[in-house]
């Protein structure tokens, strides 16, 4: 897709506990989480209360935040990646003329909905996504019940970027040097709403140790 991985790469985060966080190279530019999608009363109640709070009180969303919604089924991993990289373009290298280079140039002034429609009509990213799916080791069916979201720190605030939600979620102040720790605070909140579930995966986008 065009992301240069010689300086920054993706690392598994084994736990939200301090011993695991200390193993991740720094700085961390973003965090991606895979979690199970469920509709229990507790999860539904939290989601509805969060939406009402934003509608009633509003929230600050930085003009510099890159966010695209998701309208394509089973593309949440691609959407999370686009949101993650789109918010750290000042720190990473995207190869000139590559798909990502052209994508961000074309969508920089679009709304989240317009970006989603652009992706929906983009045959090139569909082909990239299909190739990646075929190369993967996990069988992909239609009944996908897990979902990827991204956590990004932009202008001093931590945002949850979920393409299925109506808007980004501002989770409050975030020190750019503590993106992983602040993201894991929010991830623990996800876990607390489904305490018996083990299918949480955390991935940090971080600087390689030898760079």
C-alpha positions as a LaTeX table, in Angstrom:
\begin{tabular}{lrrr}
\hline
Residue & $x$ (\AA) & $y$ (\AA) & $z$ (\AA) \\
\hline
Unk1 & 0.00 & 0.00 & 0.00 \\
Unk2 & 3.00 & 2.27 & 0.37 \\
Unk3 & 3.73 & 2.58 & 4.10 \\
Unk4 & 7.48 & 2.44 & 4.72 \\
Unk5 & 8.03 & 0.01 & 7.62 \\
Unk6 & 11.78 & 0.40 & 8.07 \\
Unk7 & 11.30 & 2.88 & 10.93 \\
Unk8 & 7.82 & 2.13 & 12.28 \\
Unk9 & 6.02 & $-1.18$ & 12.51 \\
Unk10 & 3.18 & $-2.98$ & 14.28 \\
Unk11 & 3.72 & $-4.82$ & 17.57 \\
Unk12 & 1.47 & $-7.15$ & 19.53 \\
Unk13 & 0.63 & $-5.88$ & 23.02 \\
Unk14 & 0.30 & $-8.95$ & 25.23 \\
Unk15 & $-1.65$ & $-7.33$ & 28.06 \\
Unk16 & $-2.85$ & $-3.96$ & 29.32 \\
Unk17 & $-0.66$ & $-4.42$ & 32.41 \\
Unk18 & 2.52 & $-2.41$ & 32.90 \\
Unk19 & 4.89 & $-5.36$ & 32.33 \\
Unk20 & 3.49 & $-5.82$ & 28.83 \\
Unk21 & 3.39 & $-2.13$ & 27.97 \\
Unk22 & 7.05 & $-1.77$ & 28.94 \\
Unk23 & 7.98 & $-4.32$ & 26.25 \\
Unk24 & 6.63 & $-2.15$ & 23.40 \\
Unk25 & 9.16 & 0.12 & 21.64 \\
Unk26 & 8.61 & 3.88 & 21.88 \\
Unk27 & 7.27 & 6.17 & 20.69 \\
Unk28 & 3.88 & 4.63 & 19.98 \\
Unk29 & 2.00 & 6.56 & 17.30 \\
Unk30 & $-1.31$ & 4.73 & 17.45 \\
Unk31 & $-3.09$ & 1.68 & 18.82 \\
Unk32 & $-5.44$ & $-0.71$ & 17.05 \\
Unk33 & $-7.77$ & $-3.00$ & 18.96 \\
Unk34 & $-9.72$ & $-6.04$ & 17.79 \\
Unk35 & $-12.69$ & $-6.81$ & 19.98 \\
Unk36 & $-15.84$ & $-8.98$ & 19.92 \\
Unk37 & $-19.04$ & $-7.30$ & 18.74 \\
Unk38 & $-21.92$ & $-8.11$ & 21.08 \\
Unk39 & $-25.27$ & $-6.59$ & 21.93 \\
Unk40 & $-25.65$ & $-7.35$ & 25.62 \\
Unk41 & $-27.76$ & $-4.98$ & 27.78 \\
Unk42 & $-24.62$ & $-3.53$ & 29.40 \\
Unk43 & $-22.81$ & $-2.92$ & 26.11 \\
Unk44 & $-25.93$ & $-1.53$ & 24.45 \\
Unk45 & $-26.64$ & 0.72 & 27.43 \\
Unk46 & $-23.10$ & 2.14 & 27.43 \\
Unk47 & $-23.24$ & 2.77 & 23.68 \\
Unk48 & $-26.61$ & 4.52 & 23.91 \\
Unk49 & $-25.53$ & 6.65 & 26.88 \\
Unk50 & $-22.34$ & 7.66 & 25.09 \\
Unk51 & $-24.30$ & 8.71 & 22.03 \\
Unk52 & $-26.79$ & 10.72 & 24.10 \\
Unk53 & $-23.98$ & 12.44 & 25.99 \\
Unk54 & $-22.33$ & 13.57 & 22.77 \\
Unk55 & $-25.64$ & 14.71 & 21.30 \\
Unk56 & $-26.55$ & 16.68 & 24.44 \\
Unk57 & $-23.17$ & 18.05 & 25.48 \\
Unk58 & $-21.20$ & 17.98 & 22.25 \\
Unk59 & $-17.48$ & 17.27 & 22.07 \\
Unk60 & $-14.34$ & 18.84 & 20.68 \\
Unk61 & $-13.02$ & 17.22 & 17.49 \\
Unk62 & $-9.77$ & 18.58 & 16.10 \\
Unk63 & $-9.80$ & 19.90 & 12.54 \\
Unk64 & $-6.56$ & 17.95 & 12.06 \\
Unk65 & $-8.15$ & 14.59 & 12.89 \\
Unk66 & $-8.30$ & 12.12 & 10.01 \\
Unk67 & $-11.35$ & 9.88 & 10.24 \\
Unk68 & $-13.29$ & 7.81 & 7.75 \\
Unk69 & $-16.48$ & 5.91 & 8.32 \\
Unk70 & $-16.96$ & 2.30 & 7.22 \\
Unk71 & $-19.67$ & 1.28 & 4.78 \\
Unk72 & $-18.06$ & $-1.89$ & 3.38 \\
Unk73 & $-18.67$ & $-5.15$ & 5.22 \\
Unk74 & $-15.64$ & $-6.90$ & 6.75 \\
Unk75 & $-13.29$ & $-3.98$ & 5.99 \\
Unk76 & $-12.82$ & $-2.77$ & 9.55 \\
Unk77 & $-9.14$ & $-3.73$ & 9.62 \\
Unk78 & $-8.45$ & $-1.66$ & 6.51 \\
Unk79 & $-10.43$ & 1.27 & 7.92 \\
Unk80 & $-8.54$ & 1.11 & 11.23 \\
Unk81 & $-5.23$ & 1.12 & 9.36 \\
Unk82 & $-6.24$ & 4.11 & 7.22 \\
Unk83 & $-7.36$ & 6.03 & 10.31 \\
Unk84 & $-4.19$ & 5.14 & 12.20 \\
Unk85 & $-1.74$ & 6.15 & 9.48 \\
Unk86 & $-3.79$ & 9.16 & 8.42 \\
Unk87 & $-3.19$ & 10.79 & 11.78 \\
Unk88 & 0.60 & 10.34 & 11.83 \\
Unk89 & 1.61 & 11.33 & 8.30 \\
Unk90 & 4.04 & 13.87 & 9.78 \\
Unk91 & 5.95 & 11.03 & 11.47 \\
Unk92 & 5.98 & 8.22 & 8.92 \\
Unk93 & 7.12 & 7.82 & 5.34 \\
Unk94 & 4.58 & 6.98 & 2.68 \\
Unk95 & 6.17 & 6.14 & $-0.65$ \\
Unk96 & 5.51 & 8.73 & $-3.34$ \\
Unk97 & 2.96 & 7.57 & $-5.90$ \\
Unk98 & 1.83 & 4.62 & $-3.78$ \\
Unk99 & $-1.79$ & 3.84 & $-3.02$ \\
Unk100 & $-1.66$ & 5.47 & 0.40 \\
Unk101 & 0.05 & 8.56 & $-0.99$ \\
Unk102 & $-2.68$ & 9.00 & $-3.58$ \\
Unk103 & $-5.48$ & 8.09 & $-1.17$ \\
Unk104 & $-4.58$ & 10.67 & 1.47 \\
Unk105 & $-3.96$ & 13.34 & $-1.17$ \\
Unk106 & $-7.38$ & 12.75 & $-2.73$ \\
Unk107 & $-9.35$ & 12.50 & 0.51 \\
Unk108 & $-7.62$ & 15.12 & 2.69 \\
Unk109 & $-10.45$ & 17.66 & 2.33 \\
Unk110 & $-13.32$ & 15.15 & 2.40 \\
Unk111 & $-15.76$ & 14.49 & 5.22 \\
Unk112 & $-15.81$ & 11.09 & 6.94 \\
Unk113 & $-18.87$ & 10.14 & 4.91 \\
Unk114 & $-17.29$ & 11.24 & 1.63 \\
Unk115 & $-14.17$ & 9.23 & 2.41 \\
Unk116 & $-16.31$ & 6.17 & 3.08 \\
Unk117 & $-18.03$ & 6.57 & $-0.28$ \\
Unk118 & $-14.65$ & 7.07 & $-1.99$ \\
Unk119 & $-13.43$ & 3.81 & $-0.47$ \\
Unk120 & $-16.67$ & 2.09 & $-1.43$ \\
Unk121 & $-16.14$ & 3.03 & $-5.07$ \\
Unk122 & $-12.37$ & 2.40 & $-5.11$ \\
Unk123 & $-11.62$ & $-0.79$ & $-7.02$ \\
Unk124 & $-7.90$ & $-0.58$ & $-6.21$ \\
Unk125 & $-8.32$ & $-0.83$ & $-2.46$ \\
Unk126 & $-10.88$ & $-3.59$ & $-2.97$ \\
Unk127 & $-8.24$ & $-5.58$ & $-4.86$ \\
Unk128 & $-5.62$ & $-4.87$ & $-2.16$ \\
Unk129 & $-8.04$ & $-5.95$ & 0.56 \\
Unk130 & $-8.95$ & $-9.14$ & $-1.33$ \\
Unk131 & $-5.29$ & $-10.05$ & $-1.85$ \\
Unk132 & $-4.50$ & $-9.52$ & 1.84 \\
Unk133 & $-7.49$ & $-11.65$ & 2.82 \\
Unk134 & $-6.39$ & $-14.51$ & 0.57 \\
Unk135 & $-2.83$ & $-14.36$ & 1.93 \\
Unk136 & $-4.00$ & $-14.50$ & 5.53 \\
Unk137 & $-3.99$ & $-17.66$ & 7.61 \\
Unk138 & $-7.42$ & $-17.11$ & 9.17 \\
Unk139 & $-10.46$ & $-18.19$ & 7.21 \\
Unk140 & $-12.78$ & $-15.26$ & 6.48 \\
Unk141 & $-16.50$ & $-15.98$ & 6.54 \\
Unk142 & $-19.53$ & $-13.77$ & 6.24 \\
Unk143 & $-20.46$ & $-14.01$ & 9.92 \\
Unk144 & $-17.66$ & $-11.85$ & 11.27 \\
Unk145 & $-18.29$ & $-11.02$ & 14.93 \\
Unk146 & $-15.13$ & $-9.10$ & 15.77 \\
Unk147 & $-14.26$ & $-5.52$ & 14.89 \\
Unk148 & $-11.16$ & $-3.30$ & 14.61 \\
Unk149 & $-10.98$ & 0.24 & 16.00 \\
Unk150 & $-8.11$ & 2.70 & 16.23 \\
Unk151 & $-6.94$ & 5.03 & 19.01 \\
Unk152 & $-5.04$ & 8.15 & 17.93 \\
Unk153 & $-3.67$ & 11.14 & 19.80 \\
Unk154 & $-4.28$ & 14.38 & 17.90 \\
Unk155 & $-3.55$ & 17.84 & 19.31 \\
Unk156 & $-3.43$ & 16.58 & 22.88 \\
Unk157 & $-6.59$ & 14.46 & 22.90 \\
Unk158 & $-7.12$ & 10.71 & 22.54 \\
Unk159 & $-9.70$ & 9.74 & 19.94 \\
Unk160 & $-11.45$ & 6.43 & 19.42 \\
Unk161 & $-11.91$ & 5.99 & 15.68 \\
Unk162 & $-14.58$ & 3.42 & 14.92 \\
Unk163 & $-15.87$ & 3.51 & 11.36 \\
Unk164 & $-19.23$ & 2.08 & 12.42 \\
Unk165 & $-19.99$ & 4.89 & 14.88 \\
Unk166 & $-21.58$ & 8.18 & 13.93 \\
Unk167 & $-18.46$ & 10.17 & 14.85 \\
Unk168 & $-15.04$ & 9.95 & 16.49 \\
Unk169 & $-15.09$ & 9.72 & 20.29 \\
Unk170 & $-12.91$ & 12.19 & 22.19 \\
Unk171 & $-11.67$ & 10.44 & 25.34 \\
Unk172 & $-9.95$ & 13.49 & 26.76 \\
Unk173 & $-6.38$ & 14.68 & 27.29 \\
Unk174 & $-3.52$ & 12.53 & 26.09 \\
Unk175 & 0.22 & 13.06 & 26.28 \\
Unk176 & 1.70 & 12.02 & 22.92 \\
Unk177 & 4.33 & 10.08 & 24.87 \\
Unk178 & 1.64 & 8.04 & 26.63 \\
Unk179 & $-0.57$ & 7.00 & 23.71 \\
Unk180 & $-0.28$ & 3.31 & 24.59 \\
Unk181 & $-1.08$ & 3.82 & 28.27 \\
Unk182 & $-4.09$ & 6.07 & 27.59 \\
Unk183 & $-5.37$ & 3.74 & 24.89 \\
Unk184 & $-5.14$ & 0.79 & 27.26 \\
Unk185 & $-7.17$ & 2.72 & 29.84 \\
Unk186 & $-10.01$ & 2.88 & 27.32 \\
Unk187 & $-9.45$ & $-0.72$ & 26.24 \\
Unk188 & $-9.81$ & $-1.84$ & 29.87 \\
Unk189 & $-13.16$ & $-0.07$ & 29.85 \\
Unk190 & $-14.17$ & $-2.17$ & 26.84 \\
Unk191 & $-13.05$ & $-5.30$ & 28.67 \\
Unk192 & $-14.94$ & $-4.41$ & 31.85 \\
Unk193 & $-18.21$ & $-4.37$ & 29.92 \\
Unk194 & $-17.62$ & $-7.97$ & 28.79 \\
Unk195 & $-15.56$ & $-9.53$ & 31.61 \\
Unk196 & $-15.90$ & $-13.13$ & 30.45 \\
Unk197 & $-14.60$ & $-12.45$ & 26.96 \\
Unk198 & $-11.00$ & $-13.26$ & 26.05 \\
Unk199 & $-10.92$ & $-12.28$ & 22.36 \\
Unk200 & $-9.29$ & $-8.88$ & 22.69 \\
Unk201 & $-6.22$ & $-8.17$ & 20.57 \\
Unk202 & $-4.10$ & $-5.01$ & 20.91 \\
Unk203 & $-1.59$ & $-3.83$ & 18.31 \\
Unk204 & 0.71 & $-0.83$ & 18.73 \\
Unk205 & 2.11 & 1.14 & 15.80 \\
Unk206 & 5.53 & 2.04 & 17.15 \\
Unk207 & 9.08 & 2.99 & 16.21 \\
Unk208 & 11.40 & 0.07 & 15.58 \\
Unk209 & 13.95 & $-0.46$ & 18.32 \\
Unk210 & 16.97 & $-0.32$ & 16.01 \\
Unk211 & 15.96 & 3.01 & 14.42 \\
\hline
\end{tabular}
